[in-house]
Amino acid sequence: MEEKMVFAGFGGQGVLFMGKLLAHAGMLAGKNVTWIPSYGPEMRGGTANCSVIISDNRIGSPTVDEPTIAVVMNGASFDKFVDKVKPDGDLFVNSSIVDRTTDRNDINIIKINANDLAYDNFQTSKLANVIVLGHLLAKKNILNKEIIFKAIDEMVGEKRPEMVEINKRAIELGMSV
Amino acid sequence: MTKMLMKGNEAIAEAAIRSGCKLFFGYPITPSTEIPEYMSKKLKEVGGTFLQAESEVAAINMVYGASATGVRVMTASSSPGYSLKQEGLSYLAAVELPAVIVDIMRAGPGLGGLGPTQADYFQITKGGGHGDYHPIVLAPATVQEMVDLTMEAFDLADEYRTPVVIAADGILGQMMEPVEFPKGSSKDLPHKDWAATGAKGREKVNVSNYCLTNEIGERNCLHLQKKHEYIKPRVQRWKSYKTEDAEFIIVAFGTSGRISETAVDLARKEGIKLGLIRPITLWPFPEKAFEGILDQVKGFMSVELSTGQMIEDVRLVVNGKVPVKFFGKQGGMTPAPEEIVTSFKAQFGLE
């Protein structure tokens, strides 16, 4: 098993956190994992992204040129990654914000109105990222819910223990839609 | 031991603290900034001091002063900042002061860019500053190695009384991987009787090296030369991967080393007997890794994030016995493993 993933959006959408949470869970599951942010000049100008690899094998390059899974939280990220996704790969699109389309029919496009779901259920857009991550986990058999919950306990629990439960509910919401 | 997910830069900083590093002087620069950032938060918790210097030049001279008192000290920077530290590094080497200096390389020359590179190889391994000296140079390829080699760097620095450089790049500094922190080393290290710790009840010490006669200058240089020769056979580190039956070998360190490991696997799937030597010490260059395989191998290829620097050391070891080819990426770019295999096959006529 090996998934090469990209999480992209604008600053504040929590795309680095999504990637970290997934990488952390992958580590807890005993997989090889790497996480690397876009740290160069490309992050100046509003978009942020990170690459995550989860693999049963040793990981050579941690950078991802052709993701098997890409998550785009805003329009600029859709434009940047839609043509890079590997054929038969998955593109998760935050359809609350992104209204773009593509001619590509060799990839799976999975839309989720994450900001609307976040507002309707938690009265904040801040959990849109976690809802998308839950949706991704339901669609792709990468890691199970228990491992993600453990990662939330460790990562969120350390700094914001009061946010642990709501993050878990956001994962479950994303899984159920 | 529980695993933690950490950035390479943070892992270096945490490993330094666990190695007893008490002082850090530095000036922030992408992509190394998480090192001073982490130190600024954590060093005071162990009774140490973090100080943001007014420049890289100031920072390395503060390292000189701190090390002269016998305390474990570190500085970190990225390529343009590492350049600025060269004069101080030469001074540290001249008076044989232990210190750990980190270079998280970014693209040059000049202000260059923020992307990863290995183009400081010449500068780091051949001295960098003026005069005849070599720091010991360690090149990690994983975040775990950034922990292990940082811990080893402090021991090597104290054991051999020398500056030790950790040579990594922007990818390794920025990347997160799972790490474990081993217990600190319990190595029996020499007492620092040369340190300026206050001269009450003993002769004063002088940690400087200005030589007013050429005879003394020569004596000092010969002493350093002898030390280099002493270090060379004792400190060589490397990892060999699938070299036992290899007909061709890639030599690559750090990030290009880990990408080349994937390239070796790809080539093996095509039935090509390719192996990898991944130098971990860049100085001394791990000549021992080549012992016994020079007769079995038809050719080497050095893979670097530069226009070809380490290849000169590979050629010195291979000494003309078989061809030594090169594949590299510059300016912050990294190769895909497929590109490495394609170039390798083209250069050795295996298509």
Short mmCIF file of C-alpha atoms in Angstrom, two decimals:
data_model
loop_
_atom_site.label_atom_id
_atom_site.label_comp_id
_atom_site.label_asym_id
_atom_site.label_seq_id
_atom_site.Cartn_x
_atom_site.Cartn_y
_atom_site.Cartn_z
CA MET A 1 0.00 0.00 0.00
CA GLU A 2 1.24 3.45 -0.88
CA GLU A 3 -0.69 6.70 -1.18
CA LYS A 4 0.89 9.95 -2.30
CA MET A 5 -1.32 12.81 -1.26
CA VAL A 6 -1.51 16.56 -1.57
CA PHE A 7 -3.64 18.84 0.64
CA ALA A 8 -4.08 22.35 -0.67
CA GLY A 9 -6.05 25.47 0.14
CA PHE A 10 -5.59 29.01 1.31
CA GLY A 11 -3.95 29.98 4.57
CA GLY A 12 -6.29 29.40 7.52
CA GLN A 13 -8.17 26.46 5.97
CA GLY A 14 -6.05 24.06 7.96
CA VAL A 15 -4.58 22.08 5.08
CA LEU A 16 -1.25 21.58 6.86
CA PHE A 17 -3.15 20.26 9.88
CA MET A 18 -5.14 17.79 7.75
CA GLY A 19 -1.93 16.38 6.38
CA LYS A 20 -0.27 16.24 9.78
CA LEU A 21 -3.23 14.47 11.36
CA LEU A 22 -3.25 11.86 8.62
CA ALA A 23 0.54 11.41 8.77
CA HIS A 24 0.39 11.11 12.56
CA ALA A 25 -2.32 8.45 12.28
CA GLY A 26 -0.26 6.63 9.66
CA MET A 27 2.67 6.60 12.08
CA LEU A 28 0.41 5.17 14.81
CA ALA A 29 -0.68 2.46 12.38
CA GLY A 30 2.96 1.47 11.96
CA LYS A 31 3.29 2.75 8.39
CA ASN A 32 6.15 4.69 6.89
CA VAL A 33 5.06 8.31 6.60
CA THR A 34 6.44 11.62 5.40
CA TRP A 35 4.88 15.09 5.55
CA ILE A 36 6.38 18.10 3.90
CA PRO A 37 4.91 21.58 3.47
CA SER A 38 5.39 23.86 0.52
CA TYR A 39 7.87 26.11 2.27
CA GLY A 40 9.32 28.07 -0.59
CA PRO A 41 8.15 31.18 -2.41
CA GLU A 42 5.14 29.25 -3.72
CA MET A 43 3.44 29.58 -0.33
CA ARG A 44 3.56 33.36 -0.64
CA GLY A 45 0.46 34.47 -2.47
CA GLY A 46 -2.27 32.86 -0.49
CA THR A 47 -2.15 29.14 -1.11
CA ALA A 48 -0.60 26.57 1.15
CA ASN A 49 -0.13 22.89 0.56
CA CYS A 50 1.55 19.87 2.01
CA SER A 51 2.48 16.48 0.64
CA VAL A 52 1.88 13.32 2.66
CA ILE A 53 3.06 9.85 1.78
CA ILE A 54 1.83 6.79 3.66
CA SER A 55 3.47 3.57 2.60
CA ASP A 56 4.27 0.01 3.60
CA ASN A 57 7.68 0.54 2.02
CA ARG A 58 10.56 2.86 2.76
CA ILE A 59 9.88 6.29 1.30
CA GLY A 60 12.46 7.81 -1.04
CA SER A 61 11.43 11.27 -2.10
CA PRO A 62 8.90 12.93 0.22
CA THR A 63 7.79 15.36 -2.48
CA VAL A 64 4.73 14.47 -4.53
CA ASP A 65 4.58 15.45 -8.19
CA GLU A 66 1.73 13.14 -9.22
CA PRO A 67 -0.62 12.62 -6.28
CA THR A 68 -2.79 9.53 -6.07
CA ILE A 69 -5.10 11.62 -3.90
CA ALA A 70 -5.42 15.41 -3.91
CA VAL A 71 -7.61 17.50 -1.65
CA VAL A 72 -8.36 21.03 -2.87
CA MET A 73 -10.07 23.42 -0.52
CA ASN A 74 -10.13 26.50 -2.81
CA GLY A 75 -10.23 27.40 -6.48
CA ALA A 76 -6.56 28.27 -6.87
CA SER A 77 -5.63 24.86 -5.51
CA PHE A 78 -8.04 23.15 -7.90
CA ASP A 79 -6.34 24.93 -10.81
CA LYS A 80 -2.91 24.00 -9.54
CA PHE A 81 -3.48 20.30 -8.96
CA VAL A 82 -6.28 19.11 -11.23
CA ASP A 83 -3.90 18.22 -14.05
CA LYS A 84 -1.31 16.67 -11.73
CA VAL A 85 -3.49 13.95 -10.19
CA LYS A 86 -2.41 10.52 -11.35
CA PRO A 87 -4.79 8.76 -13.77
CA ASP A 88 -7.34 6.76 -11.71
CA GLY A 89 -6.49 9.00 -8.77
CA ASP A 90 -8.96 10.89 -6.61
CA LEU A 91 -9.56 14.62 -6.42
CA PHE A 92 -11.53 15.71 -3.36
CA VAL A 93 -13.08 19.11 -3.96
CA ASN A 94 -14.50 21.49 -1.37
CA SER A 95 -17.58 22.35 -3.42
CA SER A 96 -18.71 25.04 -0.97
CA ILE A 97 -15.97 27.25 -2.40
CA VAL A 98 -14.76 25.62 -5.61
CA ASP A 99 -17.06 25.90 -8.63
CA ARG A 100 -14.45 24.85 -11.23
CA THR A 101 -14.83 21.89 -13.55
CA THR A 102 -12.40 19.87 -15.60
CA ASP A 103 -12.39 17.94 -18.87
CA ARG A 104 -10.46 15.12 -17.29
CA ASN A 105 -12.44 11.90 -17.15
CA ASP A 106 -9.57 9.66 -16.04
CA ILE A 107 -9.75 10.72 -12.39
CA ASN A 108 -12.46 10.45 -9.74
CA ILE A 109 -13.81 13.78 -8.63
CA ILE A 110 -15.42 13.65 -5.22
CA LYS A 111 -17.27 16.80 -4.18
CA ILE A 112 -18.14 17.69 -0.63
CA ASN A 113 -19.68 20.97 0.50
CA ALA A 114 -17.47 21.10 3.54
CA ASN A 115 -17.90 24.73 4.57
CA ASP A 116 -21.70 24.43 4.48
CA LEU A 117 -21.60 21.23 6.50
CA ALA A 118 -19.28 22.87 9.01
CA TYR A 119 -21.52 25.93 9.38
CA ASP A 120 -24.72 23.91 9.61
CA ASN A 121 -23.38 21.51 12.21
CA PHE A 122 -20.76 23.42 14.16
CA GLN A 123 -21.55 27.08 13.36
CA THR A 124 -17.99 27.61 12.11
CA SER A 125 -16.15 26.98 8.85
CA LYS A 126 -13.06 26.02 10.77
CA LEU A 127 -13.84 22.31 10.81
CA ALA A 128 -14.32 22.04 7.04
CA ASN A 129 -10.85 20.53 6.75
CA VAL A 130 -11.59 17.77 9.26
CA ILE A 131 -14.93 17.00 7.61
CA VAL A 132 -13.16 16.53 4.26
CA LEU A 133 -10.59 14.30 5.93
CA GLY A 134 -13.38 12.16 7.37
CA HIS A 135 -14.93 11.93 3.91
CA LEU A 136 -11.59 10.92 2.42
CA LEU A 137 -11.18 8.18 5.00
CA ALA A 138 -14.65 6.83 4.25
CA LYS A 139 -13.99 6.74 0.50
CA LYS A 140 -10.42 5.48 0.63
CA ASN A 141 -9.39 2.54 2.72
CA ILE A 142 -6.18 4.08 4.08
CA LEU A 143 -6.60 4.11 7.84
CA ASN A 144 -9.48 3.28 10.17
CA LYS A 145 -11.47 5.61 12.39
CA GLU A 146 -9.95 4.36 15.65
CA ILE A 147 -6.45 5.30 14.51
CA ILE A 148 -7.56 8.77 13.40
CA PHE A 149 -9.29 9.26 16.75
CA LYS A 150 -6.11 8.25 18.55
CA ALA A 151 -4.17 10.74 16.43
CA ILE A 152 -6.71 13.44 17.37
CA ASP A 153 -6.34 12.52 21.05
CA GLU A 154 -2.57 12.94 20.80
CA MET A 155 -2.28 15.90 18.45
CA VAL A 156 -5.27 18.02 19.44
CA GLY A 157 -5.40 16.79 23.03
CA GLU A 158 -1.92 18.06 23.69
CA LYS A 159 -2.67 21.70 22.96
CA ARG A 160 -6.47 22.08 22.77
CA PRO A 161 -8.07 19.27 24.80
CA GLU A 162 -11.46 21.03 24.62
CA MET A 163 -11.37 20.62 20.81
CA VAL A 164 -10.89 16.83 20.77
CA GLU A 165 -14.56 15.84 20.77
CA ILE A 166 -15.67 18.31 18.13
CA ASN A 167 -12.86 17.17 15.82
CA LYS A 168 -14.00 13.58 16.22
CA ARG A 169 -17.59 14.58 15.45
CA ALA A 170 -16.36 16.39 12.32
CA ILE A 171 -14.56 13.22 11.18
CA GLU A 172 -17.75 11.21 11.73
CA LEU A 173 -19.83 13.79 9.88
CA GLY A 174 -17.46 13.63 6.91
CA MET A 175 -17.62 9.86 6.96
CA SER A 176 -21.43 9.81 7.00
CA VAL A 177 -22.19 12.18 4.10
CA MET B 1 10.07 4.19 23.05
CA THR B 2 7.21 6.14 21.58
CA LYS B 3 7.55 7.59 18.15
CA MET B 4 6.97 11.26 17.49
CA LEU B 5 6.25 13.01 14.23
CA MET B 6 8.76 15.82 13.90
CA LYS B 7 10.27 18.17 11.37
CA GLY B 8 13.93 17.54 10.65
CA ASN B 9 14.87 20.98 11.96
CA GLU B 10 12.99 20.40 15.21
CA ALA B 11 14.54 16.96 15.54
CA ILE B 12 18.03 18.43 15.28
CA ALA B 13 17.20 21.02 17.94
CA GLU B 14 15.66 18.49 20.34
CA ALA B 15 18.56 16.07 19.81
CA ALA B 16 21.01 18.88 20.57
CA ILE B 17 19.23 19.69 23.84
CA ARG B 18 19.23 16.01 24.81
CA SER B 19 22.95 15.90 24.02
CA GLY B 20 23.60 18.56 26.64
CA CYS B 21 23.84 21.55 24.30
CA LYS B 22 23.42 24.54 26.60
CA LEU B 23 24.01 27.48 24.30
CA PHE B 24 22.69 28.34 20.87
CA PHE B 25 23.59 31.39 18.83
CA GLY B 26 22.05 32.00 15.46
CA TYR B 27 20.26 34.18 12.99
CA PRO B 28 17.09 32.87 11.31
CA ILE B 29 17.06 31.94 7.63
CA THR B 30 14.68 29.75 5.60
CA PRO B 31 14.71 26.73 5.46
CA SER B 32 16.54 26.33 8.79
CA THR B 33 14.52 28.71 10.95
CA GLU B 34 12.72 26.04 13.00
CA ILE B 35 16.06 25.24 14.64
CA PRO B 36 16.52 28.66 16.33
CA GLU B 37 12.75 28.83 16.85
CA TYR B 38 12.73 25.52 18.76
CA MET B 39 15.84 26.46 20.69
CA SER B 40 14.33 29.80 21.69
CA LYS B 41 11.40 27.96 23.25
CA LYS B 42 13.09 24.96 24.80
CA LEU B 43 16.68 25.78 25.72
CA LYS B 44 15.74 27.86 28.75
CA GLU B 45 13.79 24.91 30.16
CA VAL B 46 17.07 23.04 30.63
CA GLY B 47 18.96 26.01 32.02
CA GLY B 48 20.51 26.97 28.71
CA THR B 49 20.48 30.20 26.76
CA PHE B 50 19.27 30.98 23.26
CA LEU B 51 20.52 34.17 21.76
CA GLN B 52 19.56 35.65 18.42
CA ALA B 53 22.75 37.28 17.23
CA GLU B 54 22.82 40.42 15.10
CA SER B 55 24.29 38.42 12.23
CA GLU B 56 25.69 35.03 11.29
CA VAL B 57 29.21 36.40 11.72
CA ALA B 58 28.41 37.40 15.28
CA ALA B 59 26.75 34.05 15.97
CA ILE B 60 29.76 31.95 14.95
CA ASN B 61 32.09 34.11 17.03
CA MET B 62 29.78 33.71 20.01
CA VAL B 63 30.10 29.96 19.40
CA TYR B 64 33.88 30.38 19.60
CA GLY B 65 33.66 32.17 22.91
CA ALA B 66 31.17 29.71 24.38
CA SER B 67 33.08 26.65 23.26
CA ALA B 68 36.29 28.08 24.73
CA THR B 69 34.66 27.75 28.14
CA GLY B 70 34.02 24.03 27.54
CA VAL B 71 30.25 24.17 27.18
CA ARG B 72 28.36 22.31 24.43
CA VAL B 73 27.25 24.86 21.83
CA MET B 74 25.55 24.89 18.44
CA THR B 75 24.66 27.26 15.63
CA ALA B 76 22.53 26.64 12.56
CA SER B 77 21.93 28.38 9.29
CA SER B 78 21.31 27.87 5.59
CA SER B 79 23.71 28.33 2.72
CA PRO B 80 24.13 32.15 2.48
CA GLY B 81 24.35 32.28 6.28
CA TYR B 82 26.73 29.33 6.34
CA SER B 83 29.00 31.25 3.97
CA LEU B 84 29.11 34.11 6.45
CA LYS B 85 30.27 31.76 9.20
CA GLN B 86 33.39 30.57 7.36
CA GLU B 87 35.92 32.87 9.00
CA GLY B 88 34.74 31.87 12.45
CA LEU B 89 34.72 28.21 11.47
CA SER B 90 38.34 28.47 10.39
CA TYR B 91 39.19 30.04 13.76
CA LEU B 92 37.35 27.26 15.62
CA ALA B 93 39.27 24.63 13.65
CA ALA B 94 42.57 26.41 14.27
CA VAL B 95 42.22 26.33 18.05
CA GLU B 96 40.53 22.92 17.98
CA LEU B 97 37.27 23.97 19.56
CA PRO B 98 34.38 21.51 19.57
CA ALA B 99 31.14 22.91 18.17
CA VAL B 100 28.23 21.72 16.07
CA ILE B 101 27.32 23.80 13.03
CA VAL B 102 24.23 22.97 10.98
CA ASP B 103 23.80 23.87 7.31
CA ILE B 104 20.28 23.26 5.97
CA MET B 105 21.34 23.89 2.39
CA ARG B 106 19.27 25.96 0.00
CA ALA B 107 19.85 26.77 -3.63
CA GLY B 108 22.71 29.07 -4.54
CA PRO B 109 24.89 30.69 -5.64
CA GLY B 110 24.26 34.11 -4.18
CA LEU B 111 20.93 34.71 -2.50
CA GLY B 112 19.73 31.83 -4.68
CA GLY B 113 16.42 30.31 -3.70
CA LEU B 114 14.72 28.44 -0.90
CA GLY B 115 14.65 24.99 -2.52
CA PRO B 116 16.85 22.10 -1.42
CA THR B 117 20.39 21.64 -2.72
CA GLN B 118 23.66 19.89 -1.94
CA ALA B 119 25.78 22.49 -3.68
CA ASP B 120 27.60 23.50 -0.49
CA TYR B 121 29.48 20.17 -0.61
CA PHE B 122 32.82 21.72 -1.61
CA GLN B 123 32.49 24.52 0.90
CA ILE B 124 31.53 22.23 3.77
CA THR B 125 33.92 19.34 3.20
CA LYS B 126 37.02 21.14 1.96
CA GLY B 127 37.21 23.60 4.79
CA GLY B 128 35.22 26.55 3.55
CA GLY B 129 37.24 29.14 5.40
CA HIS B 130 40.91 29.97 4.93
CA GLY B 131 43.78 27.69 5.83
CA ASP B 132 44.25 23.93 5.96
CA TYR B 133 41.44 22.33 7.93
CA HIS B 134 38.49 19.99 7.64
CA PRO B 135 35.52 19.81 9.95
CA ILE B 136 33.96 16.38 10.37
CA VAL B 137 30.85 16.45 8.16
CA LEU B 138 27.75 14.32 8.78
CA ALA B 139 24.98 13.97 6.17
CA PRO B 140 21.63 12.62 7.40
CA ALA B 141 19.05 11.24 4.95
CA THR B 142 16.09 10.82 7.30
CA VAL B 143 14.68 12.74 10.23
CA GLN B 144 15.73 9.84 12.48
CA GLU B 145 19.30 10.26 11.26
CA MET B 146 19.06 13.96 12.02
CA VAL B 147 18.50 12.92 15.63
CA ASP B 148 21.14 10.21 15.72
CA LEU B 149 23.82 12.20 13.89
CA THR B 150 23.24 15.37 15.92
CA MET B 151 23.83 13.34 19.08
CA GLU B 152 26.90 11.77 17.52
CA ALA B 153 28.12 15.17 16.31
CA PHE B 154 28.46 16.50 19.86
CA ASP B 155 30.41 13.41 20.91
CA LEU B 156 32.69 13.53 17.86
CA ALA B 157 33.30 17.24 18.41
CA ASP B 158 34.38 16.64 22.01
CA GLU B 159 36.29 13.44 21.27
CA TYR B 160 38.40 14.95 18.48
CA ARG B 161 38.26 18.61 19.57
CA THR B 162 36.92 19.76 16.24
CA PRO B 163 33.98 21.57 14.72
CA VAL B 164 31.44 19.13 13.28
CA VAL B 165 29.07 20.19 10.50
CA ILE B 166 25.67 18.62 9.90
CA ALA B 167 24.99 18.94 6.18
CA ALA B 168 21.31 18.60 5.30
CA ASP B 169 18.98 20.42 2.93
CA GLY B 170 15.63 22.16 2.79
CA ILE B 171 13.69 18.95 2.26
CA LEU B 172 15.22 17.23 5.28
CA GLY B 173 14.80 20.34 7.41
CA GLN B 174 11.15 20.88 6.51
CA MET B 175 10.00 17.26 6.29
CA MET B 176 8.25 15.44 9.11
CA GLU B 177 8.93 11.76 9.75
CA PRO B 178 8.48 9.55 12.80
CA VAL B 179 11.44 9.69 15.17
CA GLU B 180 12.56 8.09 18.39
CA PHE B 181 15.03 9.66 20.77
CA PRO B 182 17.59 7.23 22.09
CA LYS B 183 19.05 7.73 25.54
CA GLY B 184 21.89 10.22 25.54
CA SER B 185 25.32 8.82 24.91
CA SER B 186 27.39 7.66 27.84
CA LYS B 187 30.62 7.78 25.89
CA ASP B 188 33.76 8.32 27.92
CA LEU B 189 34.98 11.64 26.55
CA PRO B 190 38.24 13.43 27.30
CA HIS B 191 38.21 16.03 30.10
CA LYS B 192 38.29 19.56 28.70
CA ASP B 193 41.43 20.67 30.52
CA TRP B 194 42.03 23.25 27.81
CA ALA B 195 38.82 25.18 28.57
CA ALA B 196 38.87 28.71 29.98
CA THR B 197 36.86 28.08 33.11
CA GLY B 198 38.52 30.53 35.50
CA ALA B 199 42.18 30.13 36.40
CA LYS B 200 41.88 29.96 40.17
CA GLY B 201 44.46 27.51 41.46
CA ARG B 202 45.87 26.56 38.09
CA GLU B 203 47.84 27.87 35.16
CA LYS B 204 45.85 30.10 32.84
CA VAL B 205 44.83 28.74 29.46
CA ASN B 206 44.84 30.61 26.17
CA VAL B 207 42.40 29.58 23.45
CA SER B 208 43.83 31.50 20.52
CA ASN B 209 46.27 30.76 17.75
CA TYR B 210 48.01 33.83 16.38
CA CYS B 211 51.52 32.66 15.46
CA LEU B 212 54.25 35.27 15.55
CA THR B 213 56.88 32.90 14.23
CA ASN B 214 56.61 30.69 11.17
CA GLU B 215 58.13 27.83 13.12
CA ILE B 216 55.24 27.82 15.56
CA GLY B 217 52.84 28.21 12.65
CA GLU B 218 54.32 25.16 10.98
CA ARG B 219 54.10 23.15 14.19
CA ASN B 220 50.41 24.01 14.56
CA CYS B 221 49.63 23.08 10.96
CA LEU B 222 51.48 19.78 11.24
CA HIS B 223 49.55 19.04 14.40
CA LEU B 224 46.22 19.66 12.62
CA GLN B 225 47.35 17.58 9.65
CA LYS B 226 48.23 14.71 11.98
CA LYS B 227 44.84 15.01 13.59
CA HIS B 228 43.09 14.83 10.22
CA GLU B 229 45.02 11.67 9.38
CA TYR B 230 44.06 10.22 12.77
CA ILE B 231 40.36 11.00 12.22
CA LYS B 232 40.19 9.71 8.63
CA PRO B 233 40.17 5.94 9.23
CA ARG B 234 38.24 6.18 12.50
CA VAL B 235 35.20 8.25 11.64
CA GLN B 236 34.05 6.98 8.22
CA ARG B 237 30.32 6.20 8.11
CA TRP B 238 28.13 5.08 5.22
CA LYS B 239 25.22 2.81 4.33
CA SER B 240 25.50 0.28 1.52
CA TYR B 241 22.31 -0.87 -0.18
CA LYS B 242 22.23 -3.93 -2.44
CA THR B 243 25.94 -3.62 -3.25
CA GLU B 244 26.83 -7.29 -2.61
CA ASP B 245 26.16 -8.43 -6.18
CA ALA B 246 26.06 -4.98 -7.80
CA GLU B 247 27.54 -4.42 -11.25
CA PHE B 248 26.88 -0.70 -11.06
CA ILE B 249 26.75 1.57 -8.05
CA ILE B 250 25.15 4.93 -7.39
CA VAL B 251 26.91 7.12 -4.85
CA ALA B 252 24.56 9.65 -3.29
CA PHE B 253 24.06 11.24 0.14
CA GLY B 254 21.20 12.87 2.02
CA THR B 255 18.06 13.58 0.02
CA SER B 256 19.54 12.39 -3.28
CA GLY B 257 20.66 9.26 -1.39
CA ARG B 258 17.14 8.36 -0.29
CA ILE B 259 15.72 9.07 -3.75
CA SER B 260 18.49 6.93 -5.27
CA GLU B 261 17.47 4.04 -3.03
CA THR B 262 14.10 4.02 -4.82
CA ALA B 263 15.98 4.24 -8.14
CA VAL B 264 17.99 1.14 -7.20
CA ASP B 265 14.75 -0.77 -6.53
CA LEU B 266 13.32 0.36 -9.89
CA ALA B 267 16.46 -0.72 -11.76
CA ARG B 268 16.49 -4.07 -9.96
CA LYS B 269 12.92 -4.68 -11.17
CA GLU B 270 14.31 -4.37 -14.70
CA GLY B 271 16.99 -6.92 -13.88
CA ILE B 272 19.83 -4.41 -13.61
CA LYS B 273 22.21 -5.16 -10.75
CA LEU B 274 22.41 -1.66 -9.32
CA GLY B 275 23.49 -0.81 -5.78
CA LEU B 276 23.91 2.30 -3.65
CA ILE B 277 26.66 3.64 -1.43
CA ARG B 278 25.25 6.43 0.72
CA PRO B 279 28.05 8.37 2.41
CA ILE B 280 27.08 9.54 5.90
CA THR B 281 30.41 11.17 6.65
CA LEU B 282 31.23 13.51 3.78
CA TRP B 283 34.51 14.31 5.48
CA PRO B 284 36.21 12.02 5.98
CA PHE B 285 34.86 10.59 2.73
CA PRO B 286 33.99 6.91 3.33
CA GLU B 287 36.71 5.34 1.17
CA LYS B 288 36.29 2.07 3.05
CA ALA B 289 32.83 1.64 1.51
CA PHE B 290 34.55 1.03 -1.84
CA GLU B 291 37.00 -1.58 -0.55
CA GLY B 292 36.51 -4.96 -2.15
CA ILE B 293 33.89 -3.85 -4.66
CA LEU B 294 36.04 -1.90 -7.12
CA ASP B 295 36.87 -5.15 -8.96
CA GLN B 296 33.27 -6.31 -9.24
CA VAL B 297 31.75 -3.01 -10.44
CA LYS B 298 31.57 -1.82 -14.06
CA GLY B 299 30.81 1.78 -13.25
CA PHE B 300 29.67 4.36 -10.70
CA MET B 301 27.25 7.25 -10.95
CA SER B 302 27.29 10.14 -8.51
CA VAL B 303 23.81 11.57 -7.98
CA GLU B 304 23.78 15.02 -6.40
CA LEU B 305 21.66 18.13 -6.04
CA SER B 306 24.47 20.17 -7.61
CA THR B 307 26.45 20.34 -10.84
CA GLY B 308 28.76 17.62 -9.51
CA GLN B 309 30.92 18.11 -6.44
CA MET B 310 31.11 14.86 -4.47
CA ILE B 311 31.90 13.15 -7.78
CA GLU B 312 35.47 14.42 -7.38
CA ASP B 313 35.86 12.43 -4.16
CA VAL B 314 34.29 9.38 -5.81
CA ARG B 315 36.79 9.69 -8.66
CA LEU B 316 39.69 9.92 -6.21
CA VAL B 317 38.67 6.61 -4.66
CA VAL B 318 37.85 4.88 -7.95
CA ASN B 319 41.17 6.17 -9.31
CA GLY B 320 40.36 5.62 -12.96
CA LYS B 321 39.57 1.90 -12.65
CA VAL B 322 36.03 2.21 -14.03
CA PRO B 323 33.95 5.10 -15.41
CA VAL B 324 32.34 7.52 -12.95
CA LYS B 325 29.28 9.28 -14.38
CA PHE B 326 27.12 12.04 -12.99
CA PHE B 327 23.46 12.93 -12.70
CA GLY B 328 22.29 16.01 -10.89
CA LYS B 329 19.56 18.56 -10.36
CA GLN B 330 20.18 22.17 -9.49
CA GLY B 331 18.54 25.31 -8.26
CA GLY B 332 16.18 23.69 -5.76
CA MET B 333 14.92 20.88 -8.01
CA THR B 334 14.99 17.24 -6.98
CA PRO B 335 15.02 14.26 -9.35
CA ALA B 336 12.33 11.61 -9.61
CA PRO B 337 13.78 8.11 -9.18
CA GLU B 338 12.67 7.29 -12.74
CA GLU B 339 14.85 10.14 -14.06
CA ILE B 340 17.85 8.73 -12.23
CA VAL B 341 17.33 5.28 -13.75
CA THR B 342 16.83 6.73 -17.25
CA SER B 343 20.01 8.79 -17.01
CA PHE B 344 21.94 5.86 -15.57
CA LYS B 345 20.86 3.53 -18.38
CA ALA B 346 21.62 6.11 -21.07
CA GLN B 347 25.08 6.91 -19.70
CA PHE B 348 26.06 3.25 -19.39
CA GLY B 349 24.47 2.17 -22.70
CA LEU B 350 21.99 -0.20 -21.09
CA GLU B 351 18.94 0.71 -23.18
#
